[in-house]
Every structure is written in C-alpha cells, then in structure tokens.
Amino acid sequence: MSKSLDKSVGLFSFLALPMLALILAIKNYRMPWSKNVVWAFMAFYAYHFSPPNEGADIKHYIEKFINYSFIDFSIQDFIISQYSEGSTTLDILEPLTSYLLSRITDNYHFLLLIYGVIYGYFFSRNIYYFIDSTKENLSSKSLAVLTLLIIVIGIWNINGFRFWCAAQIFIYACFNLIIYKKIKGYLFLILACLMHLGLLIPSLILLLFKLFKLPVHIVFGVFLVTFFLAELDMEVVRTSINNFAPDFVKNKLNAYTSEAYVEVVSEKLESYSVFYQLSKFIRIGLVVFFSSFLLINKKLFQKDKFYQLFVFFLTFGSFANILSQMPSGGRYLVITDFILFGITFYFIQNYKNARLSKYINYTIPIILVYGFYNFRVIGIHTFNIHHFINNPIISLFIY
C-alpha cells in the first residue's frame, strides 16, 4: 500500500469512525500518519469528554468559560483583571484561550475541543518521539513499558488541563534541549510556565542540569536517599515562602501550603482505597528497578544520546521526591515517571542484550495490573457512547 493511500485510510477512517481510526493507527504505529490520527482522536475525545466525578477540574474550566461569555470585557481589561491585587493567576495561557473563545461561542464543547487539540499535539509527539526512536517490531517487554508510558499521563489527564498540558509541553522541551540541543526548547519552557506556574520549578531544575554536570552514580545515590527523607515541616515551608519567594508567586504558593489545603489533601488521601496505597509501593518498586537497570548498563548505554535524559530524570526525580511530600507535590513524580518509562522503553527495545533485561518479563503482570488500576480510577469514567459510535461530522450537530 502506498504512503498516500495509507494517509487516505487514516483520514477517511477518522471521519467515519474515530475509534476505528485509532485502532488502525495503533496497528500501524510505524507509519508517519499514525501520530496525527492519535492527535485527531484526542481532539474528538476531548469534544465528548465526560467529567469523571462531581469535583472534576474540567467542570471548573467549563463554568469559568460560560461566565466569560456573559462578560463584556476588552482583551486588555481581561488581562488586567487576571493580575489584579489578590489574584493568584499568573499562568495566563488557559484563561486567555478560554476568554478569546468565549467571544465567539458559549458552547463549552468547543473549549474542550481546543483543549484536545493543544494537549493532544504534545501528548502524541512525546509518545511517538520514543516510539519513532526504536527499531524493529516491539517486544512484549517493550509493549508493557509502553503501556505504562501511555497511561501514566493519560489522555484523560485533560481533566486537569492546565497542569498536565504544561507537563506535556515541559517534556517536549526536555527532548529539544537535552536530546536535540535546540534553542527552541527554551521557548517551550516559557510556554509550560505560562500554562501552569507549577512548571517553573522543573524548568529551573532543567536549566541547572544544563549548567552543571554531575557523575551519574552520585546523582543516583542522591535520588535513592530522597526516597527515605522524613516528612517536611510545612510551617518551615510557609516561613521560607514568605521570606524568600518573589512577591508575584507568594499568593499562589501560600494557597498550596496553607493549613486548610494541607488538611483537605490529607483527608482525601486517607479516603483512598487500600489498593491505592499499595500502588504507591508498586510504583516505587518499578522506579527503583528501572533506574537500576539503566545504571547497571551505563557502559553499554552512556554513548547513546538518550542516556543524558536518564541523568536528568535522576536529577529532577531527587527534587520531585522531596516536593511530593507537599500538598499536590506528587504531580512532579508523575512527570518523572513519564520520562523514566519512556527511557526504559527505548533501551529495552533497542538493546536486546542489556543486563537484567530478561527480568523485566517478570514485571509484566505487575505493570499490567498497575496500569489497569490507573485507568480504572479516572480514565474509564471519561469515555461515553459517543467515543465509540460517533464521528466528527455528526458530532457538530449534537450539542
């Protein structure tokens, strides 16, 4: 089949039934058009997105968007209002996108569509960056780790659009700065911070990583030590913020570290199932095992350009282990997991004779159970009948 015909199959199957197009794209993952079908499916998925629960972040975005449609502000007045005294808004991209679209329509499904287009672009590029860098047909071991990669920051993370889209942009910047060494990576770092200020910390860590190089064994030792640090004293954290943080971020940081917020997050975590608590230990086991696999094969891997991405993972992961002890800080661990799973997938697939690689077979059942649990918690609740039987043309006339 010619490449042009392949592209036509992808396009027409998407217009007819996006779910079928997604299956074809997965089956033909080596074809250049497959990543664009995944991107298009994510836009379609977002258009029909179902909030996973009553307190879902996406409902807040929708409510805010509808409110914007009733406000007769100029764009200048809108931007000024975002930075008024007492406001905690510093990341302007999402509110500005929502405001500009509200000038055209009050149908929130089009807002979700825009979310899907933006998030889907970076998600598909990040996933396919790892896939396109591998050789030959994917082994069962590689497929298991790839499943982890796809699920750890899944398409359903569009529910928390600001942070998780910013995370995908940040990861995209990492590829450009660490692997490609392209200056445009700095632009994506800025975009990530403008999407969510929480990505300022990872961005600063990346800049420090670019400036200072430490031996991988030292960084790995620090990374392991941070797993066992005692719990942070939040009062010390709050005092440090008030004494040293720039004025423009104090309100935001104080909101995330306030006693009330800490209590709410703690109560929420305590209410989670036993399996959720167990999944945290499974995650630690997988992270330590994959990291050890990459370290033990240092001599074999170190000349590969991807190995520097592993060293960055260890650097960022050391900070993320500490930050995870703060409310909402666990999100940074998820970003580091994405990077680690991607690197592990790459080396397992491309270096068949690497030491310890055969033992990864024993982790496959654990990986699949862990991945299924993560999908079941949120992902499964975001799908509805439209995702399976509808198409983009009919969808335009539904809402």
Short mmCIF file of C-alpha atoms in Angstrom, two decimals:
data_model
loop_
_atom_site.label_atom_id
_atom_site.label_comp_id
_atom_site.label_asym_id
_atom_site.label_seq_id
_atom_site.Cartn_x
_atom_site.Cartn_y
_atom_site.Cartn_z
CA MET A 1 0.00 0.00 0.00
CA SER A 2 1.39 3.42 -0.99
CA LYS A 3 2.05 6.10 1.60
CA SER A 4 -0.57 8.42 0.05
CA LEU A 5 -3.16 5.63 0.21
CA ASP A 6 -2.15 4.91 3.81
CA LYS A 7 -2.78 8.56 4.68
CA SER A 8 -6.17 8.40 2.98
CA VAL A 9 -7.11 5.33 5.02
CA GLY A 10 -6.20 7.17 8.22
CA LEU A 11 -8.13 10.30 7.21
CA PHE A 12 -11.31 8.63 5.95
CA SER A 13 -11.45 6.12 8.78
CA PHE A 14 -11.23 9.01 11.25
CA LEU A 15 -14.04 10.90 9.52
CA ALA A 16 -16.16 7.73 9.51
CA LEU A 17 -15.36 6.34 12.98
CA PRO A 18 -12.53 7.83 15.08
CA MET A 19 -12.27 4.79 17.36
CA LEU A 20 -11.61 2.60 14.32
CA ALA A 21 -9.01 5.10 13.09
CA LEU A 22 -7.29 4.95 16.48
CA ILE A 23 -7.12 1.15 16.30
CA LEU A 24 -5.65 1.36 12.79
CA ALA A 25 -3.11 3.94 13.97
CA ILE A 26 -2.02 1.69 16.84
CA LYS A 27 -1.74 -1.28 14.49
CA ASN A 28 0.29 0.79 12.00
CA TYR A 29 2.33 2.65 14.60
CA ARG A 30 5.39 2.83 12.33
CA MET A 31 3.51 4.82 9.68
CA PRO A 32 4.12 8.60 9.73
CA TRP A 33 0.40 9.38 9.70
CA SER A 34 -0.43 7.34 12.81
CA LYS A 35 0.68 10.04 15.26
CA ASN A 36 -1.63 12.56 13.58
CA VAL A 37 -4.57 10.16 13.84
CA VAL A 38 -3.84 9.83 17.57
CA TRP A 39 -3.72 13.64 17.77
CA ALA A 40 -7.04 13.96 15.92
CA PHE A 41 -8.65 11.29 18.11
CA MET A 42 -7.64 13.20 21.24
CA ALA A 43 -9.41 16.31 19.92
CA PHE A 44 -12.52 14.20 19.23
CA TYR A 45 -12.23 12.53 22.65
CA ALA A 46 -11.99 15.91 24.38
CA TYR A 47 -15.04 17.25 22.49
CA HIS A 48 -17.16 14.46 24.02
CA PHE A 49 -15.24 14.30 27.32
CA SER A 50 -17.26 13.16 30.35
CA PRO A 51 -16.24 14.64 33.72
CA PRO A 52 -15.08 11.67 35.86
CA ASN A 53 -16.72 12.92 39.07
CA GLU A 54 -18.61 15.83 40.63
CA GLY A 55 -15.47 17.64 41.75
CA ALA A 56 -13.64 17.26 38.43
CA ASP A 57 -11.38 20.16 37.46
CA ILE A 58 -12.89 20.24 33.98
CA LYS A 59 -16.19 21.43 35.47
CA HIS A 60 -14.42 24.46 36.89
CA TYR A 61 -12.96 25.28 33.47
CA ILE A 62 -16.41 24.93 31.86
CA GLU A 63 -18.09 27.11 34.49
CA LYS A 64 -15.44 29.79 34.09
CA PHE A 65 -15.77 29.70 30.30
CA ILE A 66 -19.55 30.14 30.46
CA ASN A 67 -19.11 33.07 32.87
CA TYR A 68 -16.67 34.69 30.44
CA SER A 69 -19.30 34.55 27.69
CA PHE A 70 -21.50 36.90 29.75
CA ILE A 71 -18.71 39.39 30.50
CA ASP A 72 -18.27 42.32 28.15
CA PHE A 73 -14.54 42.92 28.70
CA SER A 74 -11.97 44.07 26.19
CA ILE A 75 -8.93 41.81 26.00
CA GLN A 76 -6.89 44.50 27.76
CA ASP A 77 -9.41 44.73 30.61
CA PHE A 78 -9.47 40.94 30.85
CA ILE A 79 -5.69 40.65 31.19
CA ILE A 80 -5.61 43.44 33.79
CA SER A 81 -8.33 41.65 35.77
CA GLN A 82 -6.22 38.49 35.84
CA TYR A 83 -3.38 40.35 37.53
CA SER A 84 -5.40 42.45 39.96
CA GLU A 85 -4.31 42.68 43.59
CA GLY A 86 -5.00 39.46 45.48
CA SER A 87 -5.31 37.39 42.32
CA THR A 88 -3.40 34.11 42.22
CA THR A 89 -3.48 33.92 38.41
CA LEU A 90 0.00 34.03 36.94
CA ASP A 91 -0.31 31.45 34.19
CA ILE A 92 -2.30 33.30 31.55
CA LEU A 93 -2.49 30.91 28.57
CA GLU A 94 -5.53 28.86 29.60
CA PRO A 95 -7.66 31.79 30.87
CA LEU A 96 -6.78 33.81 27.76
CA THR A 97 -7.70 30.90 25.46
CA SER A 98 -10.99 30.46 27.29
CA TYR A 99 -11.75 34.19 27.15
CA LEU A 100 -10.97 34.56 23.43
CA LEU A 101 -13.14 31.56 22.52
CA SER A 102 -16.00 32.91 24.65
CA ARG A 103 -16.11 35.92 22.29
CA ILE A 104 -17.17 33.52 19.52
CA THR A 105 -19.32 30.88 21.23
CA ASP A 106 -20.72 29.85 24.60
CA ASN A 107 -20.71 26.14 23.66
CA TYR A 108 -18.20 24.65 26.06
CA HIS A 109 -17.67 21.58 23.87
CA PHE A 110 -15.63 23.78 21.56
CA LEU A 111 -13.48 24.78 24.53
CA LEU A 112 -12.88 21.09 25.23
CA LEU A 113 -12.07 20.62 21.54
CA ILE A 114 -9.38 23.33 21.75
CA TYR A 115 -8.03 21.64 24.89
CA GLY A 116 -7.85 18.37 22.98
CA VAL A 117 -6.03 19.93 20.04
CA ILE A 118 -3.38 21.52 22.27
CA TYR A 119 -2.94 18.67 24.76
CA GLY A 120 -3.20 16.06 22.02
CA TYR A 121 -0.43 17.60 19.96
CA PHE A 122 2.16 17.43 22.74
CA PHE A 123 0.92 14.07 24.06
CA SER A 124 1.15 12.40 20.64
CA ARG A 125 4.55 13.95 19.87
CA ASN A 126 6.02 12.90 23.20
CA ILE A 127 4.77 9.31 22.93
CA TYR A 128 5.82 8.96 19.31
CA TYR A 129 9.19 10.51 19.97
CA PHE A 130 10.06 7.40 21.97
CA ILE A 131 8.35 5.02 19.53
CA ASP A 132 9.99 6.53 16.44
CA SER A 133 13.40 6.25 18.10
CA THR A 134 13.14 2.46 18.40
CA LYS A 135 13.91 -0.26 15.88
CA GLU A 136 12.14 -3.42 14.72
CA ASN A 137 8.80 -4.76 15.96
CA LEU A 138 8.10 -4.05 19.61
CA SER A 139 8.72 -6.92 22.03
CA SER A 140 6.27 -7.91 24.78
CA LYS A 141 8.56 -6.28 27.36
CA SER A 142 8.63 -3.06 25.39
CA LEU A 143 4.85 -3.08 24.92
CA ALA A 144 4.32 -3.49 28.66
CA VAL A 145 6.51 -0.49 29.48
CA LEU A 146 4.94 1.48 26.61
CA THR A 147 1.56 0.82 28.22
CA LEU A 148 2.86 2.42 31.41
CA LEU A 149 4.13 5.39 29.42
CA ILE A 150 0.77 5.96 27.74
CA ILE A 151 -1.24 5.61 30.95
CA VAL A 152 0.92 7.48 33.48
CA ILE A 153 -0.13 10.85 31.99
CA GLY A 154 -3.10 9.56 30.04
CA ILE A 155 -5.40 11.30 27.60
CA TRP A 156 -7.92 11.62 30.46
CA ASN A 157 -5.48 13.92 32.27
CA ILE A 158 -7.01 16.62 30.11
CA ASN A 159 -9.38 16.84 33.09
CA GLY A 160 -6.63 18.86 34.81
CA PHE A 161 -5.78 20.65 31.59
CA ARG A 162 -3.57 23.46 32.87
CA PHE A 163 -1.05 21.40 34.81
CA TRP A 164 -0.96 18.28 32.65
CA CYS A 165 -0.80 20.17 29.37
CA ALA A 166 2.03 22.22 30.87
CA ALA A 167 3.71 18.95 31.88
CA GLN A 168 3.50 17.63 28.31
CA ILE A 169 4.93 20.91 26.97
CA PHE A 170 7.75 20.68 29.52
CA ILE A 171 8.58 17.10 28.46
CA TYR A 172 8.59 18.26 24.84
CA ALA A 173 11.04 20.99 25.86
CA CYS A 174 13.27 18.36 27.51
CA PHE A 175 13.59 16.50 24.22
CA ASN A 176 14.55 19.67 22.39
CA LEU A 177 17.10 20.81 24.98
CA ILE A 178 18.65 17.51 26.11
CA ILE A 179 18.40 15.30 23.02
CA TYR A 180 18.21 17.67 20.07
CA LYS A 181 20.05 20.56 21.80
CA LYS A 182 17.76 23.02 20.01
CA ILE A 183 17.34 26.53 21.34
CA LYS A 184 13.59 26.47 20.67
CA GLY A 185 13.34 24.24 23.74
CA TYR A 186 13.64 27.36 25.90
CA LEU A 187 10.52 28.76 24.22
CA PHE A 188 8.59 25.65 25.22
CA LEU A 189 9.84 26.00 28.81
CA ILE A 190 8.36 29.50 28.87
CA LEU A 191 5.09 28.24 27.36
CA ALA A 192 4.92 25.49 30.00
CA CYS A 193 5.26 28.06 32.80
CA LEU A 194 2.66 30.33 31.19
CA MET A 195 0.29 27.37 31.04
CA HIS A 196 0.89 26.50 34.71
CA LEU A 197 3.31 28.22 37.07
CA GLY A 198 3.96 24.89 38.80
CA LEU A 199 6.28 24.02 35.92
CA LEU A 200 8.63 26.84 36.94
CA ILE A 201 10.39 24.51 39.42
CA PRO A 202 11.06 21.72 36.88
CA SER A 203 12.17 24.36 34.36
CA LEU A 204 14.71 25.78 36.82
CA ILE A 205 15.96 22.26 37.57
CA LEU A 206 16.41 21.65 33.84
CA LEU A 207 18.37 24.89 33.45
CA LEU A 208 20.63 23.92 36.38
CA PHE A 209 21.10 20.49 34.81
CA LYS A 210 22.25 22.15 31.60
CA LEU A 211 24.78 24.26 33.52
CA PHE A 212 26.22 21.69 35.93
CA LYS A 213 27.13 18.08 35.15
CA LEU A 214 27.47 15.56 37.99
CA PRO A 215 28.57 11.90 37.75
CA VAL A 216 25.58 9.62 37.29
CA HIS A 217 26.47 7.46 40.33
CA ILE A 218 26.39 10.48 42.65
CA VAL A 219 23.05 11.65 41.26
CA PHE A 220 21.67 8.12 41.59
CA GLY A 221 22.77 7.98 45.24
CA VAL A 222 21.03 11.28 45.99
CA PHE A 223 17.95 10.02 44.15
CA LEU A 224 17.76 6.91 46.37
CA VAL A 225 18.33 8.88 49.58
CA THR A 226 15.41 11.19 48.82
CA PHE A 227 13.04 8.21 48.92
CA PHE A 228 13.60 7.95 52.66
CA LEU A 229 13.59 11.57 53.76
CA ALA A 230 11.47 12.41 56.78
CA GLU A 231 8.23 14.34 56.26
CA LEU A 232 8.66 18.05 55.54
CA ASP A 233 7.72 20.57 58.23
CA MET A 234 5.04 22.64 56.46
CA GLU A 235 5.47 25.54 58.88
CA VAL A 236 9.11 25.82 57.81
CA VAL A 237 8.00 25.70 54.17
CA ARG A 238 5.45 28.50 54.71
CA THR A 239 8.03 30.64 56.52
CA SER A 240 10.55 30.11 53.72
CA ILE A 241 7.97 31.14 51.13
CA ASN A 242 7.17 34.36 52.98
CA ASN A 243 10.85 35.19 53.50
CA PHE A 244 12.38 34.25 50.17
CA ALA A 245 9.74 33.77 47.46
CA PRO A 246 9.25 36.62 44.95
CA ASP A 247 6.14 38.69 45.64
CA PHE A 248 4.45 37.67 42.40
CA VAL A 249 4.30 33.97 43.43
CA LYS A 250 3.65 34.29 47.18
CA ASN A 251 -0.15 34.19 46.97
CA LYS A 252 -0.09 31.10 44.78
CA LEU A 253 2.44 29.23 46.94
CA ASN A 254 0.71 30.18 50.19
CA ALA A 255 -2.57 28.84 48.80
CA TYR A 256 -0.93 25.46 48.09
CA THR A 257 0.74 25.23 51.51
CA SER A 258 -1.98 26.66 53.76
CA GLU A 259 -3.10 24.55 56.74
CA ALA A 260 -6.62 24.26 55.32
CA TYR A 261 -5.36 22.98 51.97
CA VAL A 262 -2.95 20.53 53.63
CA GLU A 263 -5.82 19.17 55.72
CA VAL A 264 -8.13 18.78 52.72
CA VAL A 265 -5.47 16.91 50.73
CA SER A 266 -4.61 14.67 53.70
CA GLU A 267 -8.27 13.73 54.23
CA LYS A 268 -8.66 12.99 50.53
CA LEU A 269 -5.62 10.68 50.51
CA GLU A 270 -6.80 8.86 53.63
CA SER A 271 -10.13 8.12 51.94
CA TYR A 272 -8.46 6.29 49.03
CA SER A 273 -8.62 2.51 48.78
CA VAL A 274 -6.07 0.07 50.14
CA PHE A 275 -5.06 -0.73 46.56
CA TYR A 276 -4.23 2.93 46.00
CA GLN A 277 -1.88 2.82 48.99
CA LEU A 278 -0.39 -0.43 47.67
CA SER A 279 0.02 1.07 44.19
CA LYS A 280 2.39 3.67 45.63
CA PHE A 281 4.78 0.90 46.73
CA ILE A 282 4.42 -0.85 43.36
CA ARG A 283 5.37 2.41 41.68
CA ILE A 284 8.45 2.81 43.90
CA GLY A 285 9.49 -0.76 43.11
CA LEU A 286 9.16 -0.21 39.36
CA VAL A 287 11.02 3.11 39.52
CA VAL A 288 13.93 1.66 41.52
CA PHE A 289 14.13 -1.43 39.28
CA PHE A 290 14.05 0.54 36.01
CA SER A 291 16.57 3.06 37.37
CA SER A 292 18.90 0.26 38.49
CA PHE A 293 18.58 -1.39 35.07
CA LEU A 294 19.66 1.84 33.38
CA LEU A 295 22.52 2.44 35.84
CA ILE A 296 23.92 -1.11 35.68
CA ASN A 297 24.09 -0.86 31.88
CA LYS A 298 25.87 2.51 31.99
CA LYS A 299 28.86 1.33 29.92
CA LEU A 300 26.55 -0.01 27.22
CA PHE A 301 24.14 2.94 27.20
CA GLN A 302 26.24 6.01 28.04
CA LYS A 303 27.19 6.89 24.45
CA ASP A 304 23.53 6.90 23.46
CA LYS A 305 22.00 10.40 23.39
CA PHE A 306 19.05 9.14 25.45
CA TYR A 307 21.27 8.41 28.45
CA GLN A 308 21.52 12.10 29.29
CA LEU A 309 17.75 12.10 29.59
CA PHE A 310 18.13 9.38 32.24
CA VAL A 311 20.65 11.51 34.17
CA PHE A 312 18.16 14.39 34.04
CA PHE A 313 15.44 12.06 35.32
CA LEU A 314 17.62 11.24 38.36
CA THR A 315 18.27 14.94 38.96
CA PHE A 316 14.64 16.01 38.61
CA GLY A 317 13.47 12.87 40.44
CA SER A 318 15.57 13.76 43.50
CA PHE A 319 13.77 17.09 43.78
CA ALA A 320 10.41 15.51 42.94
CA ASN A 321 10.77 13.01 45.81
CA ILE A 322 11.09 15.95 48.20
CA LEU A 323 8.36 18.04 46.58
CA SER A 324 5.99 15.06 46.69
CA GLN A 325 5.74 15.48 50.46
CA MET A 326 3.96 18.80 49.92
CA PRO A 327 0.25 19.02 49.00
CA SER A 328 -0.16 18.46 45.25
CA GLY A 329 3.59 17.83 45.01
CA GLY A 330 3.05 14.25 43.91
CA ARG A 331 2.28 15.56 40.43
CA TYR A 332 6.01 16.08 39.88
CA LEU A 333 6.62 12.38 40.46
CA VAL A 334 4.21 11.61 37.63
CA ILE A 335 6.24 13.76 35.24
CA THR A 336 9.46 11.98 36.24
CA ASP A 337 7.72 8.62 35.83
CA PHE A 338 6.77 9.52 32.26
CA ILE A 339 10.38 10.35 31.45
CA LEU A 340 11.71 7.18 33.13
CA PHE A 341 9.18 4.86 31.48
CA GLY A 342 9.96 6.38 28.10
CA ILE A 343 13.72 5.94 28.53
CA THR A 344 13.29 2.37 29.80
CA PHE A 345 11.05 1.53 26.83
CA TYR A 346 13.67 2.91 24.44
CA PHE A 347 16.63 0.98 25.91
CA ILE A 348 14.74 -2.30 26.35
CA GLN A 349 13.67 -2.24 22.71
CA ASN A 350 16.98 -1.14 21.19
CA TYR A 351 19.42 -3.08 23.40
CA LYS A 352 18.22 -6.68 23.50
CA ASN A 353 21.32 -7.97 25.32
CA ALA A 354 21.32 -5.46 28.16
CA ARG A 355 21.91 -6.89 31.63
CA LEU A 356 18.76 -7.51 33.72
CA SER A 357 16.55 -7.08 30.65
CA LYS A 358 15.26 -10.66 30.92
CA TYR A 359 13.97 -9.94 34.43
CA ILE A 360 11.65 -7.27 33.06
CA ASN A 361 9.48 -10.16 31.84
CA TYR A 362 8.63 -10.86 35.49
CA THR A 363 7.35 -7.32 35.97
CA ILE A 364 4.85 -7.52 33.08
CA PRO A 365 1.91 -8.80 35.21
CA ILE A 366 2.62 -6.12 37.82
CA ILE A 367 2.85 -3.45 35.12
CA LEU A 368 -0.46 -4.51 33.57
CA VAL A 369 -2.30 -4.56 36.92
CA TYR A 370 -0.79 -1.19 37.89
CA GLY A 371 -1.69 0.27 34.50
CA PHE A 372 -5.25 -1.09 34.62
CA TYR A 373 -5.77 0.36 38.09
CA ASN A 374 -4.63 3.81 36.97
CA PHE A 375 -7.02 3.63 34.00
CA ARG A 376 -9.92 2.41 36.14
CA VAL A 377 -9.59 5.17 38.74
CA ILE A 378 -10.23 8.05 36.32
CA GLY A 379 -9.78 7.12 32.68
CA ILE A 380 -12.69 4.73 32.24
CA HIS A 381 -15.19 7.29 33.57
CA THR A 382 -14.27 9.90 30.96
CA PHE A 383 -15.48 7.83 27.99
CA ASN A 384 -19.07 7.66 26.77
CA ILE A 385 -21.04 6.13 23.90
CA HIS A 386 -20.14 8.98 21.53
CA HIS A 387 -16.47 7.97 21.57
CA PHE A 388 -17.35 4.54 20.15
CA ILE A 389 -20.19 5.10 17.67
CA ASN A 390 -19.97 8.75 16.65
CA ASN A 391 -17.84 10.69 14.18
CA PRO A 392 -16.68 14.33 13.84
CA ILE A 393 -19.30 15.28 11.24
CA ILE A 394 -22.32 14.09 13.21
CA SER A 395 -20.80 15.46 16.43
CA LEU A 396 -21.12 19.03 15.14
CA PHE A 397 -24.91 18.69 15.26
CA ILE A 398 -25.26 17.04 18.67
CA TYR A 399 -24.64 19.86 21.14
#
